[in-house]
Short mmCIF file of C-alpha atoms and ligand atoms in Angstrom, two decimals:
data_model
loop_
_atom_site.label_atom_id
_atom_site.label_comp_id
_atom_site.label_asym_id
_atom_site.label_seq_id
_atom_site.Cartn_x
_atom_site.Cartn_y
_atom_site.Cartn_z
CA UNK I 248 0.06 -0.17 -0.20
CA UNK I 249 1.37 3.19 -1.19
CA UNK I 250 1.32 6.73 0.51
CA UNK I 251 2.20 9.66 -1.78
CA UNK I 252 2.67 13.20 -0.11
CA UNK I 253 2.97 16.11 -2.44
CA UNK I 254 4.40 19.53 -1.55
CA UNK I 255 1.30 21.40 -0.61
CA UNK I 256 1.13 18.88 2.12
CA UNK I 257 -1.72 16.89 1.08
CA UNK I 258 -1.23 12.79 1.71
CA UNK I 259 -3.19 10.81 -0.27
CA UNK I 260 -4.05 7.47 0.92
CA UNK I 261 -4.65 4.05 -0.75
CA UNK I 262 -8.16 2.80 0.22
CA UNK I 263 -8.26 -0.20 2.11
CA UNK I 264 -6.72 -3.53 0.94
CA UNK I 265 -8.29 -6.61 2.42
CA UNK I 266 -6.11 -9.39 2.17
CA UNK I 267 -7.50 -12.58 3.25
CA UNK I 268 -4.93 -15.03 4.67
CA UNK I 269 -7.85 -17.16 6.16
CA UNK I 270 -7.80 -21.05 5.76
CA UNK I 271 -8.91 -21.37 1.92
CA UNK I 272 -10.67 -24.15 2.61
CA UNK I 273 -12.57 -22.63 4.51
CA UNK I 274 -13.11 -19.42 2.32
CA UNK I 275 -14.89 -19.76 -0.88
CA UNK I 276 -13.97 -17.36 -3.15
CA UNK I 277 -15.52 -13.76 -2.84
CA UNK I 278 -18.70 -13.24 -5.40
CA UNK I 279 -19.17 -9.10 -5.67
CA UNK I 280 -17.08 -7.82 -2.33
CA UNK I 281 -19.10 -6.36 0.11
CA UNK I 282 -17.25 -3.62 1.78
CA UNK I 283 -16.39 -6.41 4.76
CA UNK I 284 -15.37 -9.62 2.92
CA UNK I 285 -16.08 -12.79 3.68
CA UNK I 286 -13.98 -14.63 5.40
CA UNK I 287 -14.88 -17.84 7.75
CA UNK I 288 -13.79 -17.87 11.50
CA UNK I 289 -11.77 -20.82 11.90
CA UNK I 290 -14.11 -23.90 13.86
CA UNK I 291 -11.76 -23.48 17.03
CA UNK I 292 -11.53 -19.63 17.27
CA UNK I 293 -15.65 -20.26 16.99
CA UNK I 294 -15.28 -21.97 20.53
CA UNK I 295 -12.89 -19.80 21.80
CA UNK I 296 -15.65 -17.18 21.15
CA UNK I 297 -18.38 -18.32 22.71
CA UNK I 298 -16.43 -19.98 25.81
CA UNK I 299 -15.26 -16.23 26.38
CA UNK I 300 -18.77 -14.79 26.38
CA UNK I 301 -19.76 -17.77 28.75
CA UNK I 302 -22.17 -18.38 26.05
CA UNK I 303 -25.44 -20.43 27.77
CA UNK I 304 -29.40 -21.42 27.91
CA UNK I 305 -30.07 -18.11 28.59
CA UNK I 306 -28.59 -15.87 25.91
CA UNK I 307 -29.40 -14.90 22.93
CA UNK I 308 -26.82 -14.20 20.26
CA UNK I 309 -26.60 -11.95 17.12
CA UNK I 310 -23.92 -12.64 14.66
CA UNK I 311 -23.39 -9.67 12.61
CA UNK I 312 -22.35 -10.18 9.29
CA UNK I 313 -23.13 -13.94 9.62
CA UNK I 314 -21.20 -15.69 6.75
CA UNK I 315 -21.96 -19.43 6.48
CA UNK I 316 -23.39 -18.90 9.86
CA UNK I 317 -21.23 -21.26 11.93
CA UNK I 318 -21.12 -19.26 14.70
CA UNK I 319 -24.95 -19.19 14.94
CA UNK I 320 -24.81 -22.55 14.38
CA UNK I 321 -22.29 -23.47 17.04
CA UNK I 322 -24.19 -21.32 19.41
CA UNK I 323 -27.06 -23.21 19.49
CA UNK I 324 -25.59 -27.10 18.90
CA UNK I 325 -22.56 -26.58 21.21
CA UNK I 326 -23.25 -23.56 23.94
CA UNK I 327 -27.46 -24.19 23.91
CA UNK I 328 -28.17 -20.45 23.65
CA UNK I 329 -31.94 -19.85 23.53
CA UNK I 330 -31.86 -18.19 20.56
CA UNK I 331 -29.49 -17.08 18.04
CA UNK I 332 -29.70 -14.78 14.62
CA UNK I 333 -27.04 -14.06 11.94
CA UNK I 334 -26.93 -10.88 10.00
CA UNK I 335 -25.84 -11.24 6.80
CA UNK I 336 -25.94 -9.40 3.65
CA UNK I 337 -24.78 -11.64 0.66
CA UNK I 338 -28.40 -13.74 -0.14
CA UNK I 339 -25.41 -16.68 -1.63
CA UNK I 340 -24.41 -16.81 2.17
CA UNK I 341 -27.76 -16.62 3.77
CA UNK I 342 -28.82 -19.79 1.38
CA UNK I 343 -25.99 -21.47 2.28
CA UNK I 344 -26.69 -21.18 6.29
CA UNK I 345 -29.92 -21.95 6.22
CA UNK I 346 -28.94 -25.23 4.43
CA UNK I 347 -26.00 -25.62 7.22
CA UNK I 348 -28.35 -25.29 9.88
CA UNK I 349 -31.11 -27.91 8.39
CA UNK I 350 -27.89 -30.22 8.17
CA UNK I 351 -26.82 -29.38 12.04
CA UNK I 352 -30.65 -30.05 13.25
CA UNK I 353 -30.66 -26.59 14.40
CA UNK I 354 -33.27 -24.68 12.67
CA UNK I 355 -35.64 -24.17 15.70
CA UNK I 356 -33.56 -21.63 17.71
CA UNK I 357 -32.30 -19.99 14.67
CA UNK I 358 -32.60 -17.26 12.28
CA UNK I 359 -31.11 -15.98 9.31
CA UNK I 360 -31.72 -12.41 8.45
CA UNK I 361 -30.75 -11.30 4.71
CA UNK I 362 -30.13 -7.49 5.44
CA UNK I 363 -27.74 -5.09 6.39
CA UNK I 364 -26.32 -4.84 9.74
CA UNK I 365 -25.78 -1.46 10.12
CA UNK I 366 -29.77 -0.78 9.41
CA UNK I 367 -31.22 -3.94 11.11
CA UNK I 368 -32.29 -4.32 15.00
CA UNK I 369 -30.43 -6.36 16.88
CA UNK I 370 -31.07 -4.79 20.18
CA UNK I 371 -32.59 -7.91 21.95
CA UNK I 372 -29.44 -9.81 21.85
CA UNK I 373 -27.06 -10.47 25.14
CA UNK I 374 -24.11 -11.89 23.26
CA UNK I 375 -23.12 -10.13 19.85
CA UNK I 376 -20.44 -11.37 17.78
CA UNK I 377 -18.09 -9.69 15.16
CA UNK I 378 -15.82 -10.61 12.82
CA UNK I 379 -15.66 -7.67 10.37
CA UNK I 380 -12.59 -4.73 11.02
CA UNK I 381 -11.77 -2.09 13.22
CA UNK I 382 -13.19 0.86 11.24
CA UNK I 383 -16.49 -1.69 11.19
CA UNK I 384 -16.37 -1.95 14.51
CA UNK I 385 -16.18 1.79 15.37
CA UNK I 386 -19.12 2.55 12.87
CA UNK I 387 -21.53 0.49 14.82
CA UNK I 388 -20.00 0.98 18.33
CA UNK I 389 -22.53 3.76 19.00
CA UNK I 390 -25.40 1.97 17.47
CA UNK I 391 -24.31 -1.25 20.01
CA UNK I 392 -24.09 1.24 22.72
CA UNK I 393 -27.16 3.20 22.19
CA UNK I 394 -29.52 0.34 21.59
CA UNK I 395 -28.05 -3.12 23.66
CA UNK I 396 -28.79 -2.97 27.29
CA UNK I 397 -26.12 -2.33 29.89
CA UNK I 398 -24.25 -6.04 30.12
CA UNK I 399 -24.44 -7.45 27.09
CA UNK I 400 -21.24 -9.33 25.56
CA UNK I 401 -19.63 -7.99 22.83
CA UNK I 402 -17.15 -10.43 21.21
CA UNK I 403 -15.02 -9.21 18.25
CA UNK I 404 -12.26 -11.55 16.61
CA UNK I 405 -9.27 -10.35 15.75
CA UNK I 406 -10.48 -6.66 15.64
CA UNK I 407 -10.43 -3.97 18.51
CA UNK I 408 -12.72 -1.33 19.33
CA UNK I 409 -9.61 1.68 19.40
CA UNK I 410 -9.68 3.66 23.00
CA UNK I 411 -12.14 1.17 24.38
CA UNK I 412 -9.96 -0.94 26.18
CA UNK I 413 -11.73 -4.67 26.30
CA UNK I 414 -13.07 -6.15 29.30
CA UNK I 415 -11.28 -9.38 28.77
CA UNK I 416 -8.69 -10.70 26.17
CA UNK I 417 -6.82 -13.37 24.97
CA UNK I 418 -4.48 -14.66 22.46
CA UNK I 419 -4.77 -18.01 20.66
CA UNK I 420 -2.19 -19.89 18.68
CA UNK I 421 -3.49 -20.63 15.40
CA UNK I 422 -2.09 -21.58 11.49
CA UNK I 423 -4.18 -19.28 9.77
CA UNK I 424 -4.95 -15.18 10.45
CA UNK I 425 -8.44 -14.35 10.00
CA UNK I 426 -7.86 -11.35 7.72
CA UNK I 427 -6.51 -8.53 7.11
CA UNK I 428 -6.84 -4.90 5.78
CA UNK I 429 -5.88 -1.50 6.69
CA UNK I 430 -5.18 1.49 5.07
CA UNK I 431 -2.26 4.04 6.10
CA UNK I 432 -2.67 4.72 9.98
CA UNK I 433 -1.02 6.93 11.24
CA UNK I 434 -2.70 7.05 14.80
CA UNK I 435 -1.88 3.45 14.91
CA UNK I 436 0.06 3.67 18.66
CA UNK I 437 -2.17 6.27 20.47
CA UNK I 438 -4.30 4.61 23.02
CA UNK I 439 -6.66 7.28 22.80
CA UNK I 440 -7.85 7.65 19.66
CA UNK I 441 -10.48 4.66 17.80
CA UNK I 442 -7.53 4.34 15.46
CA UNK I 443 -5.85 2.88 17.81
CA UNK I 444 -4.65 -0.94 16.87
CA UNK I 445 -2.14 -1.80 19.33
CA UNK I 446 -4.37 -4.36 21.02
CA UNK I 447 -4.81 -6.35 18.19
CA UNK I 448 -2.78 -8.76 16.61
CA UNK I 449 -2.43 -9.53 12.86
CA UNK I 450 1.09 -10.65 11.91
CA UNK I 451 2.95 -13.99 13.10
CA UNK I 452 0.42 -17.26 14.12
CA UNK I 453 -1.15 -15.43 17.25
CA UNK I 454 -4.59 -14.43 16.91
CA UNK I 455 -7.00 -12.27 19.75
CA UNK I 456 -10.32 -12.53 20.85
CA UNK I 457 -11.95 -9.88 23.07
CA UNK I 458 -14.70 -8.62 24.73
CA UNK I 459 -16.34 -5.86 26.28
CA UNK I 460 -19.47 -5.37 28.75
CA UNK I 461 -21.86 -2.78 27.46
CA UNK I 462 -21.61 -0.07 30.22
CA UNK I 463 -24.88 1.80 31.55
CA UNK I 464 -24.81 5.51 30.83
CA UNK I 465 -23.74 6.70 34.18
CA UNK I 466 -22.33 10.42 33.96
CA UNK I 467 -23.73 12.91 35.33
CA UNK I 468 -24.85 14.25 38.79
CA UNK I 469 -26.23 12.13 41.38
CA UNK I 470 -27.69 13.03 44.48
CA UNK I 471 -28.34 11.18 48.09
CA UNK I 472 -28.17 11.19 51.45
CA UNK I 473 -26.01 9.40 53.71
CA UNK I 474 -25.61 8.94 57.83
CA UNK I 475 -22.10 9.26 58.81
CA UNK I 476 -21.06 9.76 62.86
CA UNK I 477 -21.74 13.49 62.26
CA UNK I 478 -25.69 12.73 61.59
CA UNK I 479 -27.36 13.21 57.86
CA UNK I 480 -25.66 14.52 54.99
CA UNK I 481 -25.98 15.41 51.27
CA UNK I 482 -24.00 13.30 48.84
CA UNK I 483 -23.30 14.83 45.44
CA UNK I 484 -21.49 13.07 43.33
CA UNK I 485 -20.01 14.12 39.80
CA UNK I 486 -19.54 11.62 37.69
CA UNK I 487 -17.86 11.71 34.07
CA UNK I 488 -17.70 8.93 31.27
CA UNK I 489 -15.77 7.59 28.03
CA UNK I 490 -17.00 4.30 26.90
CA UNK I 491 -16.51 2.08 30.05
CA UNK I 492 -14.32 4.25 32.17
CA UNK I 493 -16.17 6.81 34.86
CA UNK I 494 -13.97 9.14 36.83
CA UNK I 495 -15.31 11.41 39.44
CA UNK I 496 -15.35 13.67 42.47
CA UNK I 497 -17.52 13.70 45.34
CA UNK I 498 -19.39 16.38 48.09
CA UNK I 499 -20.66 15.70 51.56
CA UNK I 500 -22.27 18.74 52.93
CA UNK I 501 -24.21 19.40 55.78
CA UNK I 502 -23.08 18.74 59.29
CA UNK I 503 -19.63 18.25 57.38
CA UNK I 504 -18.01 19.72 54.55
CA UNK I 505 -15.86 17.25 52.84
CA UNK I 506 -14.81 16.55 48.60
CA UNK I 507 -12.50 14.18 47.17
CA UNK I 508 -12.28 11.88 44.39
CA UNK I 509 -14.50 8.57 42.80
CA UNK I 510 -12.78 5.72 41.27
CA UNK I 511 -15.84 3.31 39.99
CA UNK I 512 -15.69 0.25 38.23
CA UNK I 513 -18.65 -0.85 35.76
CA UNK I 514 -19.75 -4.74 35.14
CA UNK I 515 -22.51 -3.85 32.55
CA UNK I 516 -24.95 -1.83 35.03
CA UNK I 517 -23.29 -3.69 38.49
CA UNK I 518 -21.30 -0.36 39.40
CA UNK I 519 -18.70 -0.32 42.39
CA UNK I 520 -17.98 3.24 43.81
CA UNK I 521 -15.28 4.58 45.79
CA UNK I 522 -14.68 8.16 47.19
CA UNK I 523 -12.34 8.72 48.92
CA UNK I 524 -11.76 12.63 50.68
CA UNK I 525 -8.67 14.63 49.46
CA UNK I 526 -7.50 16.11 52.44
CA UNK I 527 -7.71 13.17 55.61
CA UNK I 528 -5.19 10.68 56.00
CA UNK I 529 -5.32 7.65 53.92
CA UNK I 530 -7.91 4.84 55.56
CA UNK I 531 -10.04 7.62 57.77
CA UNK I 532 -12.83 7.77 55.87
CA UNK I 533 -14.29 6.76 52.67
CA UNK I 534 -17.36 5.73 51.34
CA UNK I 535 -17.88 2.29 49.03
CA UNK I 536 -20.89 1.50 47.03
CA UNK I 537 -21.99 -1.80 45.08
CA UNK I 538 -25.43 -1.54 43.37
CA UNK I 539 -26.91 -1.39 39.69
CA UNK I 540 -27.76 1.65 37.52
CA UNK I 541 -31.16 1.85 36.20
CA UNK I 542 -32.03 4.97 34.39
CA UNK I 543 -31.96 7.57 36.57
CA UNK I 544 -31.69 5.72 40.11
CA UNK I 545 -28.26 4.12 41.51
CA UNK I 546 -29.41 1.41 44.13
CA UNK I 547 -27.43 -0.91 46.31
CA UNK I 548 -25.22 -1.04 49.48
CA UNK I 549 -22.99 1.68 51.07
CA UNK I 550 -20.33 1.65 53.51
CA UNK I 551 -18.99 4.33 55.26
CA UNK I 552 -16.11 3.57 56.53
CA UNK I 553 -15.13 6.05 59.44
CA UNK I 554 -12.04 5.92 61.68
CA UNK I 555 -12.01 2.18 61.37
CA UNK I 556 -16.36 1.53 62.31
CA UNK I 557 -17.82 0.17 58.76
CA UNK I 558 -21.65 1.07 59.00
CA UNK I 559 -23.31 -0.49 56.05
CA UNK I 560 -26.83 0.33 54.64
CA UNK I 561 -28.90 -0.04 51.90
CA UNK I 562 -28.49 3.07 49.45
CA UNK I 563 -30.31 5.13 46.67
CA UNK I 564 -29.12 8.10 44.55
CA UNK I 565 -31.24 10.23 41.81
CA UNK I 566 -29.35 11.44 38.80
CA UNK I 567 -30.35 15.59 37.67
CA UNK I 568 -32.31 15.13 34.19
CA UNK I 569 -30.43 17.51 32.36
CA UNK I 570 -30.94 18.77 28.65
CA UNK I 571 -27.77 19.57 26.96
CA UNK I 572 -29.34 20.34 23.59
CA UNK I 573 -28.03 23.11 21.55
CA UNK I 574 -25.61 25.20 20.03
CA UNK I 575 -22.12 24.57 21.98
CA UNK I 576 -19.12 27.10 21.40
CA UNK I 577 -15.30 27.24 22.27
CA UNK I 578 -11.99 28.76 20.68
CA UNK I 579 -10.84 25.88 18.34
CA UNK I 580 -7.03 24.10 19.66
CA UNK I 581 -4.72 25.37 16.69
CA UNK I 582 -5.93 29.10 16.85
CA UNK I 583 -8.27 31.03 18.78
CA UNK I 584 -11.23 30.76 16.39
CA UNK I 585 -14.29 29.61 17.82
CA UNK I 586 -15.76 26.18 16.56
CA UNK I 587 -19.15 24.95 17.66
CA UNK I 588 -20.98 21.68 18.39
CA UNK I 589 -24.94 21.49 17.53
CA UNK I 590 -26.80 18.89 19.62
CA UNK I 591 -30.37 18.43 18.56
CA UNK I 592 -32.67 15.75 19.39
CA UNK I 593 -34.54 14.10 16.50
CA UNK I 594 -36.98 10.93 17.45
CA UNK I 595 -36.04 11.09 20.67
CA UNK I 596 -32.48 10.67 20.23
CA UNK I 597 -29.22 13.07 20.11
CA UNK I 598 -27.41 14.24 16.58
CA UNK I 599 -24.47 16.15 16.89
CA UNK I 600 -22.90 18.44 14.54
CA UNK I 601 -19.35 19.82 14.09
CA UNK I 602 -19.03 23.45 12.78
CA UNK I 603 -15.80 25.01 12.24
CA UNK I 604 -15.59 27.64 9.55
CA UNK I 605 -18.60 27.22 7.37
CA UNK I 606 -18.23 23.36 7.13
CA UNK I 607 -20.59 21.02 8.92
CA UNK I 608 -18.72 17.47 9.80
CA UNK I 609 -21.40 15.02 11.52
CA UNK I 610 -20.03 13.56 14.43
CA UNK I 611 -21.30 9.94 13.94
CA UNK I 612 -19.03 8.40 17.35
CA UNK I 613 -21.33 10.52 19.68
CA UNK I 614 -22.68 8.80 23.14
CA UNK I 615 -25.96 9.76 25.12
CA UNK I 616 -24.98 9.18 28.76
CA UNK I 617 -28.13 11.08 29.66
CA UNK I 618 -26.43 13.65 32.54
CA UNK I 619 -23.33 14.23 30.12
CA UNK I 620 -22.03 12.85 26.76
CA UNK I 621 -18.95 11.54 24.85
CA UNK I 622 -18.04 12.08 21.17
CA UNK I 623 -14.82 11.51 18.76
CA UNK I 624 -14.40 13.06 15.44
CA UNK I 625 -11.35 12.33 12.92
CA UNK I 626 -11.04 15.95 11.23
CA UNK I 627 -9.53 15.49 7.86
CA UNK I 628 -10.66 12.15 6.90
CA UNK I 629 -12.27 12.06 3.69
CA UNK I 630 -15.29 9.32 3.10
CA UNK I 631 -12.86 7.18 1.27
CA UNK I 632 -10.63 6.86 4.06
CA UNK I 633 -8.17 8.83 2.36
CA UNK I 634 -6.55 11.38 4.91
CA UNK I 635 -6.17 15.58 4.13
CA UNK I 636 -3.70 17.20 6.03
CA UNK I 637 -3.73 20.81 7.24
CA UNK I 638 -3.44 21.84 10.78
CA UNK I 639 -6.66 20.84 11.78
CA UNK I 640 -6.44 17.24 10.65
CA UNK I 641 -6.70 15.20 13.73
CA UNK I 642 -8.83 13.07 16.49
CA UNK I 643 -10.81 15.38 18.04
CA UNK I 644 -12.37 14.02 21.57
CA UNK I 645 -14.36 15.54 23.76
CA UNK I 646 -16.43 14.44 27.30
CA UNK I 647 -18.96 16.53 29.35
CA UNK I 648 -21.55 16.67 31.83
CA UNK I 649 -24.26 19.53 31.97
CA UNK I 650 -23.87 20.79 36.18
CA UNK I 651 -26.21 23.51 37.14
CA UNK I 652 -26.82 24.34 33.04
CA UNK I 653 -22.82 24.99 32.97
CA UNK I 654 -21.42 21.94 30.54
CA UNK I 655 -18.46 20.84 32.14
CA UNK I 656 -15.39 18.27 30.98
CA UNK I 657 -12.29 17.82 29.07
CA UNK I 658 -11.77 18.16 25.22
CA UNK I 659 -8.27 16.91 23.78
CA UNK I 660 -6.96 17.41 20.47
CA UNK I 661 -4.37 14.80 18.59
CA UNK I 662 -2.57 16.75 15.75
CA UNK I 663 -1.44 14.14 12.87
CA UNK I 664 1.91 14.05 13.65
CA UNK I 665 4.53 15.06 11.42
CA UNK I 666 6.22 11.96 12.12
CA UNK I 667 3.41 9.91 11.47
CA UNK I 668 4.19 7.02 13.95
CA UNK I 669 1.27 7.86 15.73
CA UNK I 670 3.52 9.00 18.99
CA UNK I 671 3.57 12.91 19.07
CA UNK I 672 6.77 14.10 18.09
CA UNK I 673 8.35 17.64 19.53
CA UNK I 674 6.84 19.54 16.48
CA UNK I 675 4.72 21.77 18.07
CA UNK I 676 2.25 20.84 15.13
CA UNK I 677 1.97 17.56 16.67
CA UNK I 678 1.43 18.37 20.21
CA UNK I 679 -1.70 16.80 21.71
CA UNK I 680 -4.08 19.60 23.29
CA UNK I 681 -5.66 18.26 26.29
CA UNK I 682 -7.71 20.88 28.31
CA UNK I 683 -10.64 21.56 30.68
CA UNK I 684 -13.72 21.85 28.67
CA UNK I 685 -16.58 24.67 29.60
CA UNK I 686 -17.99 25.54 26.36
CA UNK I 687 -20.69 28.26 25.85
CA UNK I 688 -24.24 27.64 25.33
CA UNK I 689 -24.84 30.40 22.51
CA UNK I 690 -27.88 29.03 20.83
CA UNK I 691 -30.23 26.41 23.41
C1 SAM O 141 -15.27 -11.74 7.85
S1 SAM O 141 -16.93 -12.56 7.22
C2 SAM O 141 -17.23 -13.05 8.87
C3 SAM O 141 -18.13 -14.71 8.86
C4 SAM O 141 -18.99 -14.97 10.32
N1 SAM O 141 -19.47 -13.92 10.53
C5 SAM O 141 -17.54 -15.30 10.70
O1 SAM O 141 -16.87 -15.28 11.69
O2 SAM O 141 -17.43 -16.64 10.35
C6 SAM O 141 -17.94 -10.72 7.41
C7 SAM O 141 -19.33 -11.25 6.71
O3 SAM O 141 -20.01 -9.95 6.80
C8 SAM O 141 -21.23 -9.93 5.92
N2 SAM O 141 -20.87 -8.29 6.01
C9 SAM O 141 -20.45 -7.68 4.97
N3 SAM O 141 -20.93 -5.99 5.04
C10 SAM O 141 -21.92 -6.64 5.80
C11 SAM O 141 -23.44 -5.72 5.98
N4 SAM O 141 -23.30 -4.16 5.55
N5 SAM O 141 -24.50 -6.32 6.41
C12 SAM O 141 -24.51 -7.62 6.66
N6 SAM O 141 -23.32 -8.46 6.43
C13 SAM O 141 -22.48 -8.00 6.09
C14 SAM O 141 -20.25 -10.27 4.65
O4 SAM O 141 -20.46 -10.98 3.53
C15 SAM O 141 -19.45 -11.86 5.56
O5 SAM O 141 -19.99 -12.68 4.88
#
């Protein structure tokens, strides 16, 4: 694959090339190629995928781009899932899958839908399996996090989800690799952006299986009451969310005033929070929450640890309901001109558009966490995958919550590096910009 760079600083990148390296016996010659080619997952890897997801009798599995149906059929015949559905765009593959299901005598709990996985509903899934490609995974990511229930397992063969770190992953020895196709990727080593691919393995004789558990939308301001040695107090939790990563602050007020940081662990909607005050000696006071998030309610057990005494009680907090639709404006990273993010609600869903110097770009990788949001946007990548280099080319990543009608969060800009290694070099143009972000509402 060739990269040409001309004196005007415009880089042209060859379109994605897919090189199939799968076992030829398992891979029929592709006909008219859809954007994702047909390459079968090896049968032993199918078992690995079902194993990492812990697939069992209560599960509904969807294989998106189901090929000859092998994952769907194995899910029913080997893991005994309640139902398994394949979505496949190629009618010949669908016919082949139905034939394979009849041969395996598992037609009853199986369905093959001929259709486009990006346009088909799979919200009933408790397990989703993928063997698509990282770009396709990223394209699918916002839909998966919007429609799938918290706790749903997403398993991907070979390809990762960029900066969204897998909850479980393992490497297997294999004789043949699945497939490899990648346009020139200058951000391959940057763990903060969706182009990161350091968690995948495409060469040699190993292959990766990764699993993510769908997190609940937890960002925002949560309020509850806490009984401490001093009496009943108000607790405010401010939680920020980037996919499965949650960080935050807490504030206790009333009989005493105390604040500090919150660390969090999510496993589906099972949530653990740990509140530690800033200025109190280690171990003197802390709050530990273990419970679940459902809509705008957090419920579970709260342990108050106060000078060695631990008091546990049932606990509940409510999230502030907020509306962050509108046009938000802030000074852009590379010069002081103003740029905007428009957040709109259409058909009950939020959509975002980025505006810069009269140009508008839809922000397709956008996540509505109810109390806040997260988005990523690659500025300068054309629809055909080529990258146009200007000083504004790079990944823009934002995260914020709405607190008292003010958006508060962080904005990051990772410019295209001059040395193109994906690691920032010493040149000014390629240094990442990471800032606290309080954009101004200019139009409600
Ligand atoms: C790499 S193969 C994986 C097949 C199967 N999941 C497996 O692991 O053996 C990807 C499959 O996705 C199908 N596909 C590509 N684009 C699709 C789309 N937009 N909607 C549904 N299926 C698609 C292809 O026809 C191909 O069969």
